[in-house]
CSV table of C-alpha atoms in Angstrom, one decimal:
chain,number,residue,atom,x,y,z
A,1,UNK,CA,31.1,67.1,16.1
A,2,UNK,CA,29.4,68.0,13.0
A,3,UNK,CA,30.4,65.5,10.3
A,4,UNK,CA,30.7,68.6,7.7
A,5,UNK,CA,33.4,70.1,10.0
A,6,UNK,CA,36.9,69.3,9.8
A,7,UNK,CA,39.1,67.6,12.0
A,8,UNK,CA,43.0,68.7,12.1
A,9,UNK,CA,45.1,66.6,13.8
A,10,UNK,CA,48.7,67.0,15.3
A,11,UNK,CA,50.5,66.3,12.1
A,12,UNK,CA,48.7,69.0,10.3
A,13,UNK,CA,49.4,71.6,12.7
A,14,UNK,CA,52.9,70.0,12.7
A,15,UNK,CA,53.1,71.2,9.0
A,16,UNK,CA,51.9,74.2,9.9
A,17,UNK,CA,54.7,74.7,12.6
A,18,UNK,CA,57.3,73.9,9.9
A,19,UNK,CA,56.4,76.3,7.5
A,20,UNK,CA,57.1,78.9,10.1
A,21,UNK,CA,60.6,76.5,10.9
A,22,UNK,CA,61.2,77.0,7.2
A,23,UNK,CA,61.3,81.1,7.4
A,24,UNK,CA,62.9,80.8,10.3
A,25,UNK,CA,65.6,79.4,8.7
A,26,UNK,CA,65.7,81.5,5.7
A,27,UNK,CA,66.2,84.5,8.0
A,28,UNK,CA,69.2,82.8,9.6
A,29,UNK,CA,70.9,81.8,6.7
A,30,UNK,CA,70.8,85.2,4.8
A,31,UNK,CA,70.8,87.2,8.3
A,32,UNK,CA,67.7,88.9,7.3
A,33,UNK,CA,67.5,90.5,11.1
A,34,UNK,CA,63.7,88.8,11.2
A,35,UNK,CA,64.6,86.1,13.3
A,36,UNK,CA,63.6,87.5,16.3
A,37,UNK,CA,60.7,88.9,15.1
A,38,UNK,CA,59.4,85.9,13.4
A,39,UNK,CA,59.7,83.6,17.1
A,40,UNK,CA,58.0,86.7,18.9
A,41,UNK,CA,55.0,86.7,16.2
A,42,UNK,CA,54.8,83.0,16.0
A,43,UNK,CA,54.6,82.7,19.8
A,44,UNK,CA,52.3,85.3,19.9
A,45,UNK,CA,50.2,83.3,17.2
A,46,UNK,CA,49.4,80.1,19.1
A,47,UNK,CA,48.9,82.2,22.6
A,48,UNK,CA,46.4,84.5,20.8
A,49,UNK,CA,44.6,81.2,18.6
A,50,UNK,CA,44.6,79.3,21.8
A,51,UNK,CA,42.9,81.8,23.9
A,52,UNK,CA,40.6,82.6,20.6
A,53,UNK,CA,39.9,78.7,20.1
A,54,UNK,CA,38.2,78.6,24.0
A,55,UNK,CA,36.5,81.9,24.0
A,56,UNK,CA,34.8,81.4,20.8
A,57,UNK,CA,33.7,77.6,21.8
A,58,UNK,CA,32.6,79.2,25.0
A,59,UNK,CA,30.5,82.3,22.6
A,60,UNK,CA,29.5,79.3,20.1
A,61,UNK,CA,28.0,77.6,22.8
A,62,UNK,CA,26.0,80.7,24.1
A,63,UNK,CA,23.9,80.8,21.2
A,64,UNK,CA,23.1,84.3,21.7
A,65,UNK,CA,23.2,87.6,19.9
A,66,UNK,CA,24.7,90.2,22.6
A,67,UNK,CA,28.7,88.4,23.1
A,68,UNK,CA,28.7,88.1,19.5
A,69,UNK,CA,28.4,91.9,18.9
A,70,UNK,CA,30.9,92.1,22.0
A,71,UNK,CA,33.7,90.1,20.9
A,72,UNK,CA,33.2,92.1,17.5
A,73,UNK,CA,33.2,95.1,18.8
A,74,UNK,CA,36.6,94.3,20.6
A,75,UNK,CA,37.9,93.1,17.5
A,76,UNK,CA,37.2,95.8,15.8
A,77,UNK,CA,38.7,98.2,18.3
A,78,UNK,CA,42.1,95.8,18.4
A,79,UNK,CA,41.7,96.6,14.6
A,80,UNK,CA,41.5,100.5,15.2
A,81,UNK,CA,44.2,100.7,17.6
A,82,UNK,CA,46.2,98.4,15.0
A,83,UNK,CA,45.8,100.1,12.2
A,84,UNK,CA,46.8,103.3,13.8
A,85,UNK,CA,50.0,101.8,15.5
A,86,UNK,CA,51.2,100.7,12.1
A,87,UNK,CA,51.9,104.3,11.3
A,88,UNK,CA,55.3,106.2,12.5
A,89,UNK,CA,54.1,109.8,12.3
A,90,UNK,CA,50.7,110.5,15.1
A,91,UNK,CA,48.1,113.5,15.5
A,92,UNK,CA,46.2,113.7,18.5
A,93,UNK,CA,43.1,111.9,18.0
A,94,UNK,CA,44.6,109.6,15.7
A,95,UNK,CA,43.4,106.3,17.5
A,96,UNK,CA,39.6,107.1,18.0
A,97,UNK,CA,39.5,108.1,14.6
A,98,UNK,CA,40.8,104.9,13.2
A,99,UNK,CA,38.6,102.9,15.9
A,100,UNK,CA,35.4,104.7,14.7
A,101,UNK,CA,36.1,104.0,11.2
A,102,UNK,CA,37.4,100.7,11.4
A,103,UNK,CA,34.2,99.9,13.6
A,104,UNK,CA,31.6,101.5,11.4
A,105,UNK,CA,32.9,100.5,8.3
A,106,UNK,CA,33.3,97.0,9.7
A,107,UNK,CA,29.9,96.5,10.9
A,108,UNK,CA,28.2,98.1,8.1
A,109,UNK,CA,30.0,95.3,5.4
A,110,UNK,CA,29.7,92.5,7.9
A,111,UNK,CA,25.9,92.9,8.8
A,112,UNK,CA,25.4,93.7,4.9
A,113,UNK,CA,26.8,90.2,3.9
A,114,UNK,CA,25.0,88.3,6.9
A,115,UNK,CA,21.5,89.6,6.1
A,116,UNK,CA,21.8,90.3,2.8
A,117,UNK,CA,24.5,87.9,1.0
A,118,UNK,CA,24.8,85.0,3.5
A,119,UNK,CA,21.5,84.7,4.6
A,120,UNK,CA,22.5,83.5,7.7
A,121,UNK,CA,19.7,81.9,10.2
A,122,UNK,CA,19.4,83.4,12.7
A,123,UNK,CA,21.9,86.6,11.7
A,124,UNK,CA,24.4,85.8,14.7
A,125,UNK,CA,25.2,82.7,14.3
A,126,UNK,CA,29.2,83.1,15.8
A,127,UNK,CA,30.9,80.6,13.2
A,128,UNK,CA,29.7,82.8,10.2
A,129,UNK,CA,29.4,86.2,12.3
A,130,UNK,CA,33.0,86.3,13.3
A,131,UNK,CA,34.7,84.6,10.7
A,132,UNK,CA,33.0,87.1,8.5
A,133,UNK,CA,34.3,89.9,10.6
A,134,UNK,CA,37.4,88.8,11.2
A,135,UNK,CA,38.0,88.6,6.6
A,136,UNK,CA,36.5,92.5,6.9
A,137,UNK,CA,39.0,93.4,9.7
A,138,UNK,CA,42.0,92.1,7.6
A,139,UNK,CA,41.1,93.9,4.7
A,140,UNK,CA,40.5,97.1,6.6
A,141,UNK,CA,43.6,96.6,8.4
A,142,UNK,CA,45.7,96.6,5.9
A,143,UNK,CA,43.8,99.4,4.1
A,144,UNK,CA,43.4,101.9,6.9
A,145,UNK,CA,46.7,101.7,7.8
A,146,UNK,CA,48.1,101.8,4.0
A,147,UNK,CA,46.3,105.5,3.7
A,148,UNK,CA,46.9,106.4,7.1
A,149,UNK,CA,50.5,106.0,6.4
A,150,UNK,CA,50.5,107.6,3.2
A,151,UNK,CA,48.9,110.3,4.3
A,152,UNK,CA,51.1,111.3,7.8
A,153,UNK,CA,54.4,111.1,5.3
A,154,UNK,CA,52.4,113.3,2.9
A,155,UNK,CA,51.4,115.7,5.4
A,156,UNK,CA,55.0,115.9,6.3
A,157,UNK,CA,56.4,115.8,3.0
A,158,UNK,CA,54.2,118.6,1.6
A,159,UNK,CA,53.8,120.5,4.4
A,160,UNK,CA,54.5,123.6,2.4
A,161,UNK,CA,52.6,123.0,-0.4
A,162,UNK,CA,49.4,122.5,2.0
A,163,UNK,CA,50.3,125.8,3.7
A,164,UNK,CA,50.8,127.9,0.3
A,165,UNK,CA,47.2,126.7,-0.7
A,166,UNK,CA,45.8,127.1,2.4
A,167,UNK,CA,47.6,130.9,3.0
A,168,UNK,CA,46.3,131.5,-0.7
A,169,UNK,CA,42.8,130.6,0.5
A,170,UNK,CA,42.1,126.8,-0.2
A,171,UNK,CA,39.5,125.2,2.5
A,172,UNK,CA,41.3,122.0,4.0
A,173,UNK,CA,39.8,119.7,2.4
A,174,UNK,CA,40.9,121.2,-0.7
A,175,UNK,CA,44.7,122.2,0.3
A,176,UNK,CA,44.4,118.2,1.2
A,177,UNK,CA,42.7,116.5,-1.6
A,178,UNK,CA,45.8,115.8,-3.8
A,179,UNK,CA,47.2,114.3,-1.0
A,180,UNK,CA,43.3,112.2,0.2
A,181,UNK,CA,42.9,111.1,-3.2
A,182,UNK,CA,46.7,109.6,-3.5
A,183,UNK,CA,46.3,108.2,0.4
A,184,UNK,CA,42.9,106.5,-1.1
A,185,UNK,CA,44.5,104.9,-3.8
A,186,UNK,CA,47.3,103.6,-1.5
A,187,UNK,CA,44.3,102.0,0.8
A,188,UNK,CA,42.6,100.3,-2.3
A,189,UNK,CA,46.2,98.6,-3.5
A,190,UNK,CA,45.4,95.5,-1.6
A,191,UNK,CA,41.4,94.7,-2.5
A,192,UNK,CA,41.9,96.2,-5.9
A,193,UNK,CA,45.3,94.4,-7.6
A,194,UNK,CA,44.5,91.1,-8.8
B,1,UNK,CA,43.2,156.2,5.5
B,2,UNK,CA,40.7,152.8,6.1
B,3,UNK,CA,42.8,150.5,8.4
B,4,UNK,CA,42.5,147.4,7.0
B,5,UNK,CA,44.5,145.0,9.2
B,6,UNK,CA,44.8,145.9,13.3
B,7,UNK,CA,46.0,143.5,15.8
B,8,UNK,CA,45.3,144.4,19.3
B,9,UNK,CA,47.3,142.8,22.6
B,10,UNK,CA,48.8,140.3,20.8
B,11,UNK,CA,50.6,137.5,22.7
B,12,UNK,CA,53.2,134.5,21.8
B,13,UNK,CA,55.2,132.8,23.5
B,14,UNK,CA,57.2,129.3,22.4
B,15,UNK,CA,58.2,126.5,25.2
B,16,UNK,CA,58.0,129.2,28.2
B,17,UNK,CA,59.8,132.0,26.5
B,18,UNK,CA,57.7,135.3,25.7
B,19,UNK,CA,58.3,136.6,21.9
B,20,UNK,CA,55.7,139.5,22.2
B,21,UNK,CA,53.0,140.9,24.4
B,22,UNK,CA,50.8,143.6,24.4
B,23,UNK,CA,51.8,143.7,20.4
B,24,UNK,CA,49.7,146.1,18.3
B,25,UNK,CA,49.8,147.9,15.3
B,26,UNK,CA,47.1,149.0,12.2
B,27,UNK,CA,48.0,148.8,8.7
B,28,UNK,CA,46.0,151.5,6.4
B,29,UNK,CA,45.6,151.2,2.7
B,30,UNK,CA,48.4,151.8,0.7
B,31,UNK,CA,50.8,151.6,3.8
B,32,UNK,CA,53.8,149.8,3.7
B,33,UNK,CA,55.0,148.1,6.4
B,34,UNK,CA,58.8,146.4,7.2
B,35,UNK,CA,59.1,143.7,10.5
B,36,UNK,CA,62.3,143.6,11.7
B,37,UNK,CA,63.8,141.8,14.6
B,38,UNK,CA,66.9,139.3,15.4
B,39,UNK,CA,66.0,135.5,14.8
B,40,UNK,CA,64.1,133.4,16.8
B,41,UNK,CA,61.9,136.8,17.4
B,42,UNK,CA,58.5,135.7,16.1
B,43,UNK,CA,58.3,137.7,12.5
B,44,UNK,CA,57.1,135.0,10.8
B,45,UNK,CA,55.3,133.5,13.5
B,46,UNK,CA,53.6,137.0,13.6
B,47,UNK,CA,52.7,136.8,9.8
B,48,UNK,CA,51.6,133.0,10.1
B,49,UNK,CA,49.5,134.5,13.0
B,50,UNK,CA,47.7,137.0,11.1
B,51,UNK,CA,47.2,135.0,8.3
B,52,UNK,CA,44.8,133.0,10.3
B,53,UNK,CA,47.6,130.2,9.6
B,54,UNK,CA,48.2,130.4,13.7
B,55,UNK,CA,45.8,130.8,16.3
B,56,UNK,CA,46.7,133.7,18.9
B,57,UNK,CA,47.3,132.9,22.0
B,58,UNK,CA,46.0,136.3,23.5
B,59,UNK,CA,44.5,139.4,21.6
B,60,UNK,CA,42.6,139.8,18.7
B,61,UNK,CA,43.5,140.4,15.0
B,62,UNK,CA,40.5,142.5,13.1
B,63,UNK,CA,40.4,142.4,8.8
B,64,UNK,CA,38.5,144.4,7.3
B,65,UNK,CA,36.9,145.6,10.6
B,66,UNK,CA,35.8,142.3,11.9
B,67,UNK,CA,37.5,139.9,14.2
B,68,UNK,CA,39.6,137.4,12.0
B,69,UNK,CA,37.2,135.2,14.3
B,70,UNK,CA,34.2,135.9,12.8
B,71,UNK,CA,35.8,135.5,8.9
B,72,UNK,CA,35.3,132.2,7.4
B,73,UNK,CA,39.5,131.5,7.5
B,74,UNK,CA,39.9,130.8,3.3
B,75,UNK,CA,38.1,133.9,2.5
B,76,UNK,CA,40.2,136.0,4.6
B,77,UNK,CA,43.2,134.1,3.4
B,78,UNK,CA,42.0,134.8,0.5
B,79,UNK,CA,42.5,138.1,0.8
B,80,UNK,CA,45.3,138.4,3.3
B,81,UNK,CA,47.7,136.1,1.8
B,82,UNK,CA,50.9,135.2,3.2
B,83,UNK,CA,54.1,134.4,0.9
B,84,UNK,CA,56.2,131.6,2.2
B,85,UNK,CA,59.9,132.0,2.7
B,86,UNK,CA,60.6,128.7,0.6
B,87,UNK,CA,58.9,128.7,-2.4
B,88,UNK,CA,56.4,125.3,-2.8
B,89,UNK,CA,55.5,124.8,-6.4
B,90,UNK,CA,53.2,122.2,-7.6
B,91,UNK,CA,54.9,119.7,-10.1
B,92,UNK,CA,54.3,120.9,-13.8
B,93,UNK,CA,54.5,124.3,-16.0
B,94,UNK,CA,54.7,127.8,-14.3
B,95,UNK,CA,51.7,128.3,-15.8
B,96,UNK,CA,49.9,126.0,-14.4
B,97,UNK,CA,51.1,126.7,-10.8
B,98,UNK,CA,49.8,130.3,-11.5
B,99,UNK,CA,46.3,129.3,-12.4
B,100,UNK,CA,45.9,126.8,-9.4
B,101,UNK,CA,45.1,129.1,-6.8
B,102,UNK,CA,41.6,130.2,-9.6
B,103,UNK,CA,40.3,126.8,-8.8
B,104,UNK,CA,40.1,127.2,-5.6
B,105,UNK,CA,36.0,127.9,-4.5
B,106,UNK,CA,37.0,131.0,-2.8
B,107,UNK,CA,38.3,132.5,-6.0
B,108,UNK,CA,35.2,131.5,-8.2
B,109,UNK,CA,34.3,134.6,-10.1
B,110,UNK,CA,37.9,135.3,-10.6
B,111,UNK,CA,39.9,133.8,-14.1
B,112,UNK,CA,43.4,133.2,-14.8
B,113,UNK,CA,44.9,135.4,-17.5
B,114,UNK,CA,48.1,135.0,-19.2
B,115,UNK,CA,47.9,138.1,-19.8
B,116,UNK,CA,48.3,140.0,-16.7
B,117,UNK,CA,50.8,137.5,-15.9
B,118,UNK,CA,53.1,138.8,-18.6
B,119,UNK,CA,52.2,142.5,-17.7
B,120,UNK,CA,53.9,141.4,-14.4
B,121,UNK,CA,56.9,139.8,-15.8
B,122,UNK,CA,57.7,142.4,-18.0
B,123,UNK,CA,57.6,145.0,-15.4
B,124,UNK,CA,61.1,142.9,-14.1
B,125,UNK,CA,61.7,142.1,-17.6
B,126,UNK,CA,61.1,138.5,-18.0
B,127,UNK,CA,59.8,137.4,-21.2
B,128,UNK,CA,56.5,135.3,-21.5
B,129,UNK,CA,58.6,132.1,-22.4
B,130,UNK,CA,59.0,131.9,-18.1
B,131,UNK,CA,55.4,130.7,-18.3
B,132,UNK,CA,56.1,127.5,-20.3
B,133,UNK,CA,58.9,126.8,-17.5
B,134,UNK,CA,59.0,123.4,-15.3
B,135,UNK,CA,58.6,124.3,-11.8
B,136,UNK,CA,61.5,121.8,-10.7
B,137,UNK,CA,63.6,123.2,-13.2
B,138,UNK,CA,63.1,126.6,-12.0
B,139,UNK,CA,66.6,128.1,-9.9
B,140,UNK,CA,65.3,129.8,-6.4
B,141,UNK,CA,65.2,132.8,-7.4
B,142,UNK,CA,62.9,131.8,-10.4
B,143,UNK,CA,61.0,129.6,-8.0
B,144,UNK,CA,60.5,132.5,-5.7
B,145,UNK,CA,59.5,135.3,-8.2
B,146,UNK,CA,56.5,132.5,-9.3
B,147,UNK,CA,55.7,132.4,-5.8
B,148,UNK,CA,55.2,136.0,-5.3
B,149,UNK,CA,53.2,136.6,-8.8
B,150,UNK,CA,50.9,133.6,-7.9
B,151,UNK,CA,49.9,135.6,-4.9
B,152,UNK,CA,49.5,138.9,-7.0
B,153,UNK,CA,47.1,137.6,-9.2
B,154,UNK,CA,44.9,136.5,-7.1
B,155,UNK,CA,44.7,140.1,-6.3
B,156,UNK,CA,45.0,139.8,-2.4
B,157,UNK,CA,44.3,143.4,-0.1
B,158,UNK,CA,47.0,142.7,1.7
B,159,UNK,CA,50.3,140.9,1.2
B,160,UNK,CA,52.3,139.2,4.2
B,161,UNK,CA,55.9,138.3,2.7
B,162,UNK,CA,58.1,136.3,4.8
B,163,UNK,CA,62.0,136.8,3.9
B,164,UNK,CA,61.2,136.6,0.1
B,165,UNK,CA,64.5,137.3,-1.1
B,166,UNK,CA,66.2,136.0,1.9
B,167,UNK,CA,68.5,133.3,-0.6
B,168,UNK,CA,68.5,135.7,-3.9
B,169,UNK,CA,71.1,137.6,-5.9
B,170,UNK,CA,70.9,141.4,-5.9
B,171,UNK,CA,69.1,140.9,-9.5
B,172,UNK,CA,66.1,138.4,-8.1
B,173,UNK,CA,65.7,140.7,-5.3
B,174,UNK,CA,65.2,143.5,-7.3
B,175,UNK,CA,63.0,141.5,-9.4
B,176,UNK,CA,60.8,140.7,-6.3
B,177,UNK,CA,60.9,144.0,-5.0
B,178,UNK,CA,59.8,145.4,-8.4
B,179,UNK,CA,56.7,142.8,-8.5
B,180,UNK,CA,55.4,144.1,-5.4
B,181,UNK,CA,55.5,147.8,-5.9
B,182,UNK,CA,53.9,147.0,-8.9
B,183,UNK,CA,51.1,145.3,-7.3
B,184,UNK,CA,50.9,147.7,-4.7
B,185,UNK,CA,50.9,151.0,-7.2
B,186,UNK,CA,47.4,149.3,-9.2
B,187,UNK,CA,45.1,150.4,-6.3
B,188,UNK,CA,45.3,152.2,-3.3
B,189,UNK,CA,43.5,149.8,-0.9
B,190,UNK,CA,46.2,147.4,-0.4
B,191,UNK,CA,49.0,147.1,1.8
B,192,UNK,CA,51.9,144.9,2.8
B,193,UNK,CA,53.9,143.4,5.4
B,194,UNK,CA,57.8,143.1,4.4
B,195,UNK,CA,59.7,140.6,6.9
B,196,UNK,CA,63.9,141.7,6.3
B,197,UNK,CA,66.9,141.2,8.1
B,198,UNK,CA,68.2,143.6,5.7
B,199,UNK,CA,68.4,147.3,6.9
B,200,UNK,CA,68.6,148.8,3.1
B,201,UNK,CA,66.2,146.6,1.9
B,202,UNK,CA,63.3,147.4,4.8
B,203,UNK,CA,64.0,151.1,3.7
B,204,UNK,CA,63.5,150.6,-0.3
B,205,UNK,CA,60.2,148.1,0.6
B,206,UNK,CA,58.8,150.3,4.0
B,207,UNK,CA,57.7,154.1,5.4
B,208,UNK,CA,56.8,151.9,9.1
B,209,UNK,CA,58.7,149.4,10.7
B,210,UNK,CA,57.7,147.6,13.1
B,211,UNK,CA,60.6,146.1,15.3
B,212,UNK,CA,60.0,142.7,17.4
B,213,UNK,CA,62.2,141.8,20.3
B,214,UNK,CA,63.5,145.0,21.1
B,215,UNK,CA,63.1,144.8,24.8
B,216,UNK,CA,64.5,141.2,25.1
C-alpha cells in the first residue's frame, strides 16, 4: 500500500454505519414513512460500494486506458437513465436524451480537468479518472434531473400558454424559452448557491 | 373568390373510433364559416388540425395554395391563427399580453400599437383603461375578449375560434362577436372558422356551416 493512502479500519466504517443507525431512528421516532426507504438505500449502498471496491481494484490494476473509458461510459449511462427516472412526467425519447447529454457533458468536463487542470500522468490513471467522473456525475445528476423536472411540470402546467404562442406563430424554441430559461435556473440551484 | 384555406380527404380518428373521413371543404376570402357537431365530434380537433397544431392522419390541408407541408409551420400560424377555448394569458398588464405576440420573429416588420387596440375596444365599447388591466385579475369574459383582440392584431388571414364564448354572458358574447366582424369587415381577404354549439349564434357569426358527425 501506498503510505500516502489511507487506511479505514472496522471502527470507522462502524461510525459510518451509525450515522445511517442514527436517521434510522429519527424516522421511527417521528414516523417520518422513510424507514423503509433508508434500509433499502443503505443496503443497496454497501452491495453497490462492495462490487465498486473489487471492480475498480481489478481496473486499477490494469493500468490501461480502454476499461477506464468503459466503466465511465457505464457510469455515465447509469447517470442518464437516473437522471431521467427522477422525473414523474416522460416523452418518448426522454432516456437517450438525458444519456447523450449526461455523457457528453460528462466527458467533456472530466477530460478538460484531467489534461488541462489535474495534469494527470498518464491521462487515465483510474484513481483520478473516475473519482473525477464520478464528482461530475453527481453534479449533473442532480442538475439534469432538477431541469428535467422543472420542465415536464411546466410543459404540463402551461400547456396552453405554449399552444396560444405557438397557434399565434412562435417557433418552439420560442413558445418554450420562458419555460427553458426557468428549467435552467432550476438546474444551476445546486452548483451555483453557496 | 381566392380560396384561401382547402382541406382535402381529411381523416381522424381517436382510440379506434372514426370522427371524420373523406372531410373536405374551401374557405374563400371574406367567407364565414360555422362548425357544428355534438361533443366528442372532432371540431376542435379539426381547427387544431388545420392550424398545423395537429398532424393529419390522412389528406392534405393547402393555405394559401400550398400544402401546409411545404409552409414553414410559425409562418402559417402566423397567419392562420387558432383562438383557444380557454383563454391563456401571460402574467402582467393586458397590454403587455397584446404586444407579446410582436416579438415573436415571425411578426418582425409588424409593431404593436395602442392605438388600434383601442379602435377595437371601442367598437364593443370598452374604454382604453382595459389596457392597464392585470391579466389574473381579468373575469373570463375579460380574459377571453384579450384573447381574441391579441389574435386580431396580429392581423391573421384567417381566424380559427374554438367555442370563444362558450362560458360568457349574452353581453361578452356580443362583445366577441362584435370584435370579429370588425376584424373581418377591414379587408376582404380574410375569413373565419366559428366552432358553436349554439344554433342562433352559428347564424349571427356564419353564411356556411359545416356539420361534423352527422352520419354517426
Amino acid at each position: 500500500m501506498n503510505p500516502r493512502d489511507l487506511d479505514i479500519g472496522n471502527w470507522q466504517l462502524g461510525f459510518a454505519a451509525a450515522l445511517i443507525v442514527v436517521n434510522l431512528a429519527l424516522s421511527a421516532s417521528l414516523r417520518l414513512g422513510l424507514t423503509r426507504s433508508l434500509l433499502v438505500a443503505s443496503v443497496r449502498m454497501v452491495a453497490q460500494l462492495l462490487l465498486v471496491g473489487f471492480i475498480l481494484d481489478y481496473i486499477f490494476a490494469l493500468d490501461h486506458p480502454l476499461p477506464v473509458v468503459l466503466i465511465g461510459l457505464v457510469m455515465a449511462g447509469l447517470a442518464g437513465v437516473a437522471a431521467a427516472n427522477r422525473t414523474t412526467r416522460r416523452f418518448p425519447g426522454i432516456y437517450l436524451d438525458s444519456v447523450l447529454c449526461v455523457f457528453a457533458a460528462s466527458y467533456v468536463v472530466t477530460g478538460a480537468a484531467l489534461l488541462g487542470i489535474v495534469n494527470v500522468e498518464p491521462w487515465y490513471r483510474a484513481q483520478y479518472a473516475i473519482p473525477l467522473l464520478g464528482m461530475v456525475l453527481g453534479n449533473l445528476l442532480n442538475g439534469v434531473s432538477l431541469a428535467l423536472g422543472r420542465f415536464m411540470d411546466g410543459v404540463a402546467r402551461d400547456r396552453d400558454l405554449i399552444e396560444s404562442a405557438l397557434a399565434l406563430g412562435a417557433t418552439r424554441w420560442e413558445a418554450a424559452h420562458p419555460l427553458i430559461t426557468a428549467s435552467l435556473h432550476t438546474g444551476m440551484v445546486p452548483p451555483s448557491t453557496p | 373568390m381566392e380560396v384561401i384555406l382547402s382541406a382535402q380527404a381529411l381523416r381522424c380518428s381517436v382510440e379506434g373510433r372514426e370522427l371524420w373521413h373523406g372531410l373536405g371543404f374551401s374557405v374563400r376570402s371574406a367567407e364565414r364559416w360555422a362548425i357544428a357537431g355534438p361533443s366528442g365530434s372532432g371540431k376542435s380537433l379539426l381547427l387544431r388540425t388545420l392550424a398545423g397544431l395537429v398532424t393529419p392522419q390522412a389528406g392534405e390541408i393547402r393555405f394559401d395554395g400550398r400544402p401546409l407541408t411545404a409552409w414553414r409551420l410559425p409562418e402559417c400560424r402566423a397567419r392562420v391563427v387558432y383562438v383557444m377555448q380557454r383563454p391563456a394569458l401571460p402574467e402582467g398588464r393586458v397590454q403587455a399580453a397584446l404586444a407579446a405576440p410582436f416579438a415573436l420573429r415571425v411578426h418582425r416588420g409588424k409593431h404593436y400599437s395602442d392605438e388600434v387596440a383601442r379602435g377595437y375596444l371601442a367598437t364593443v365599447g370598452i374604454d382604453g383603461t382595459f389596457l392597464e388591466q392585470d391579466t389574473d385579475r381579468l373575469s373570463g369574459g375579460e380574459a377571453q375578449i384579450v384573447n381574441v383582440l391579441r389574435a386580431l392584431l396580429i392581423a391573421p388571414r384567417i381566424l380559427l375560434l374554438d367555442e370563444p364564448t362558450a362560458a360568457l354572458d349574452p353581453a361578452r358574447t356580443a362583445c366577441v362577436e362584435a370584435l370579429v366582424q370588425a376584424w373581418l369587415r377591414e379587408a376582404d381577404d380574410r375569413a373565419c372558422l366559428w366552432v358553436s354549439h349554439d344554433g342562433a349564434q352559428r347564424a349571427r357569426v356564419s353564411d356556411h356551416v359545416l356539420t361534423l358527425g352527422a352520419a354517426a
